[in-house]
């Protein structure tokens, strides 16, 4: 693995630095909608990640 990748990994997880990579308009060009954060996506799809509780039957 290239040394700069290792350094970036430890910088992010150890120091909490954020990757300031350039953001490209690809998502909006492909989907016709602006991109959203992972948090917003997860909230919009939270039902897909929860298990309905089933009551035990007698």
Short mmCIF file of N, CA and C in Angstrom, two decimals:
data_model
loop_
_atom_site.label_atom_id
_atom_site.label_comp_id
_atom_site.label_asym_id
_atom_site.label_seq_id
_atom_site.Cartn_x
_atom_site.Cartn_y
_atom_site.Cartn_z
N UNK A 1 0.86 -1.16 0.00
CA UNK A 1 0.00 0.00 0.00
C UNK A 1 0.91 1.23 0.00
N UNK A 2 0.58 2.23 -0.82
CA UNK A 2 1.41 3.43 -0.86
C UNK A 2 1.45 4.14 0.50
N UNK A 3 2.61 4.66 0.82
CA UNK A 3 2.81 5.31 2.11
C UNK A 3 1.83 6.46 2.35
N UNK A 4 1.51 7.23 1.28
CA UNK A 4 0.59 8.36 1.48
C UNK A 4 -0.82 7.88 1.85
N UNK A 5 -1.22 6.69 1.42
CA UNK A 5 -2.52 6.14 1.81
C UNK A 5 -2.52 5.79 3.29
N UNK A 6 -1.43 5.17 3.72
CA UNK A 6 -1.31 4.80 5.14
C UNK A 6 -1.32 6.07 6.00
N UNK A 7 -0.56 7.07 5.58
CA UNK A 7 -0.52 8.33 6.33
C UNK A 7 -1.91 8.98 6.39
N UNK A 8 -2.63 8.98 5.26
CA UNK A 8 -3.96 9.57 5.22
C UNK A 8 -4.92 8.81 6.14
N UNK A 9 -4.82 7.48 6.13
CA UNK A 9 -5.68 6.65 6.97
C UNK A 9 -5.48 7.00 8.45
N UNK A 10 -4.22 7.00 8.88
CA UNK A 10 -3.96 7.29 10.28
C UNK A 10 -4.25 8.74 10.64
N UNK A 11 -4.07 9.63 9.70
CA UNK A 11 -4.39 11.03 9.94
C UNK A 11 -5.89 11.19 10.17
N UNK A 12 -6.68 10.52 9.34
CA UNK A 12 -8.13 10.63 9.48
C UNK A 12 -8.62 9.99 10.78
N UNK A 13 -8.22 8.73 11.01
CA UNK A 13 -8.73 8.03 12.18
C UNK A 13 -8.04 8.44 13.48
N UNK A 14 -6.80 8.82 13.41
CA UNK A 14 -6.08 9.20 14.61
C UNK A 14 -6.27 10.66 14.98
N UNK A 15 -6.20 11.53 13.98
CA UNK A 15 -6.27 12.97 14.23
C UNK A 15 -7.64 13.57 13.94
N UNK A 16 -8.48 12.82 13.24
CA UNK A 16 -9.80 13.33 12.90
C UNK A 16 -9.81 14.31 11.75
N UNK A 17 -8.73 14.35 10.98
CA UNK A 17 -8.70 15.27 9.85
C UNK A 17 -9.65 14.78 8.76
N UNK A 18 -10.16 15.70 8.01
CA UNK A 18 -11.13 15.39 6.97
C UNK A 18 -10.46 15.46 5.61
N UNK A 19 -10.82 14.51 4.76
CA UNK A 19 -10.33 14.52 3.39
C UNK A 19 -11.06 15.63 2.64
N UNK A 20 -10.34 16.55 2.09
CA UNK A 20 -10.94 17.68 1.39
C UNK A 20 -10.86 17.49 -0.11
N UNK A 21 -11.09 16.26 -0.56
CA UNK A 21 -11.03 15.97 -1.99
C UNK A 21 -12.06 16.79 -2.75
N UNK A 22 -11.76 17.03 -3.99
CA UNK A 22 -12.68 17.79 -4.83
C UNK A 22 -13.97 16.99 -5.04
N UNK A 23 -15.09 17.66 -4.97
CA UNK A 23 -16.38 17.03 -5.19
C UNK A 23 -16.78 17.25 -6.64
N UNK A 24 -17.14 16.17 -7.30
CA UNK A 24 -17.52 16.23 -8.71
C UNK A 24 -19.04 16.18 -8.85
N UNK A 25 -19.59 16.72 -9.93
CA UNK A 25 -21.05 16.77 -10.12
C UNK A 25 -21.64 15.48 -10.69
N UNK A 26 -20.92 14.37 -10.60
CA UNK A 26 -21.36 13.12 -11.23
C UNK A 26 -22.71 12.64 -10.73
N UNK A 27 -22.94 12.65 -9.42
CA UNK A 27 -24.20 12.14 -8.87
C UNK A 27 -25.38 12.89 -9.48
N UNK A 28 -25.30 14.19 -9.49
CA UNK A 28 -26.42 14.98 -10.02
C UNK A 28 -26.58 14.77 -11.52
N UNK A 29 -25.48 14.63 -12.23
CA UNK A 29 -25.57 14.38 -13.68
C UNK A 29 -26.23 13.04 -13.97
N UNK A 30 -25.93 12.03 -13.17
CA UNK A 30 -26.47 10.68 -13.40
C UNK A 30 -27.90 10.55 -12.91
N UNK A 31 -28.19 11.07 -11.71
CA UNK A 31 -29.50 10.86 -11.10
C UNK A 31 -30.48 12.02 -11.32
N UNK A 32 -29.95 13.19 -11.67
CA UNK A 32 -30.81 14.35 -11.82
C UNK A 32 -31.14 15.02 -10.50
N UNK A 33 -30.53 14.53 -9.41
CA UNK A 33 -30.74 15.11 -8.08
C UNK A 33 -29.39 15.41 -7.45
N UNK A 34 -29.33 16.42 -6.61
CA UNK A 34 -28.05 16.71 -5.95
C UNK A 34 -27.70 15.59 -4.97
N UNK A 35 -26.41 15.39 -4.72
CA UNK A 35 -26.01 14.37 -3.76
C UNK A 35 -26.43 14.76 -2.35
N UNK A 36 -26.53 13.76 -1.49
CA UNK A 36 -26.84 14.03 -0.09
C UNK A 36 -25.83 13.31 0.78
N UNK A 37 -25.80 13.67 2.02
CA UNK A 37 -24.84 13.06 2.94
C UNK A 37 -25.26 11.62 3.24
N UNK A 38 -24.30 10.85 3.73
CA UNK A 38 -24.62 9.48 4.13
C UNK A 38 -25.69 9.49 5.22
N UNK A 39 -25.60 10.44 6.13
CA UNK A 39 -26.59 10.53 7.22
C UNK A 39 -28.00 10.70 6.66
N UNK A 40 -28.17 11.60 5.70
CA UNK A 40 -29.50 11.81 5.12
C UNK A 40 -29.98 10.57 4.37
N UNK A 41 -29.06 9.91 3.66
CA UNK A 41 -29.43 8.68 2.95
C UNK A 41 -29.86 7.60 3.96
N UNK A 42 -29.08 7.44 5.02
CA UNK A 42 -29.40 6.42 6.02
C UNK A 42 -30.74 6.70 6.69
N UNK A 43 -31.01 7.96 7.00
CA UNK A 43 -32.30 8.29 7.61
C UNK A 43 -33.45 7.99 6.65
N UNK A 44 -33.26 8.27 5.37
CA UNK A 44 -34.31 8.02 4.39
C UNK A 44 -34.57 6.53 4.19
N UNK A 45 -33.57 5.69 4.48
CA UNK A 45 -33.69 4.25 4.26
C UNK A 45 -33.63 3.44 5.55
N UNK A 46 -33.85 4.08 6.68
CA UNK A 46 -33.69 3.37 7.96
C UNK A 46 -34.59 2.16 8.10
N UNK A 47 -35.77 2.18 7.49
CA UNK A 47 -36.66 1.02 7.60
C UNK A 47 -36.05 -0.24 6.98
N UNK A 48 -35.20 -0.07 5.99
CA UNK A 48 -34.56 -1.22 5.35
C UNK A 48 -33.53 -1.88 6.27
N UNK A 49 -33.12 -1.18 7.32
CA UNK A 49 -32.08 -1.70 8.21
C UNK A 49 -32.59 -2.07 9.59
N UNK A 50 -33.87 -2.03 9.77
CA UNK A 50 -34.43 -2.41 11.07
C UNK A 50 -35.22 -3.69 10.90
N UNK A 51 -35.21 -4.47 11.93
CA UNK A 51 -35.94 -5.74 11.92
C UNK A 51 -37.22 -5.56 12.70
N UNK A 52 -38.35 -5.89 12.09
CA UNK A 52 -39.60 -5.77 12.85
C UNK A 52 -39.58 -6.74 14.03
N UNK A 53 -40.09 -6.28 15.13
CA UNK A 53 -40.15 -7.14 16.30
C UNK A 53 -41.37 -8.05 16.21
N UNK A 54 -41.13 -9.31 16.39
CA UNK A 54 -42.20 -10.29 16.31
C UNK A 54 -42.47 -10.81 17.72
N UNK A 55 -43.72 -10.76 18.11
CA UNK A 55 -44.10 -11.25 19.43
C UNK A 55 -44.10 -12.77 19.42
N UNK A 56 -43.62 -13.37 20.48
CA UNK A 56 -43.66 -14.84 20.55
C UNK A 56 -45.13 -15.30 20.64
N UNK A 57 -45.44 -16.35 19.95
CA UNK A 57 -46.79 -16.88 19.99
C UNK A 57 -46.91 -17.97 21.05
N UNK A 58 -48.10 -18.10 21.59
CA UNK A 58 -48.32 -19.09 22.65
C UNK A 58 -48.70 -20.41 22.05
#
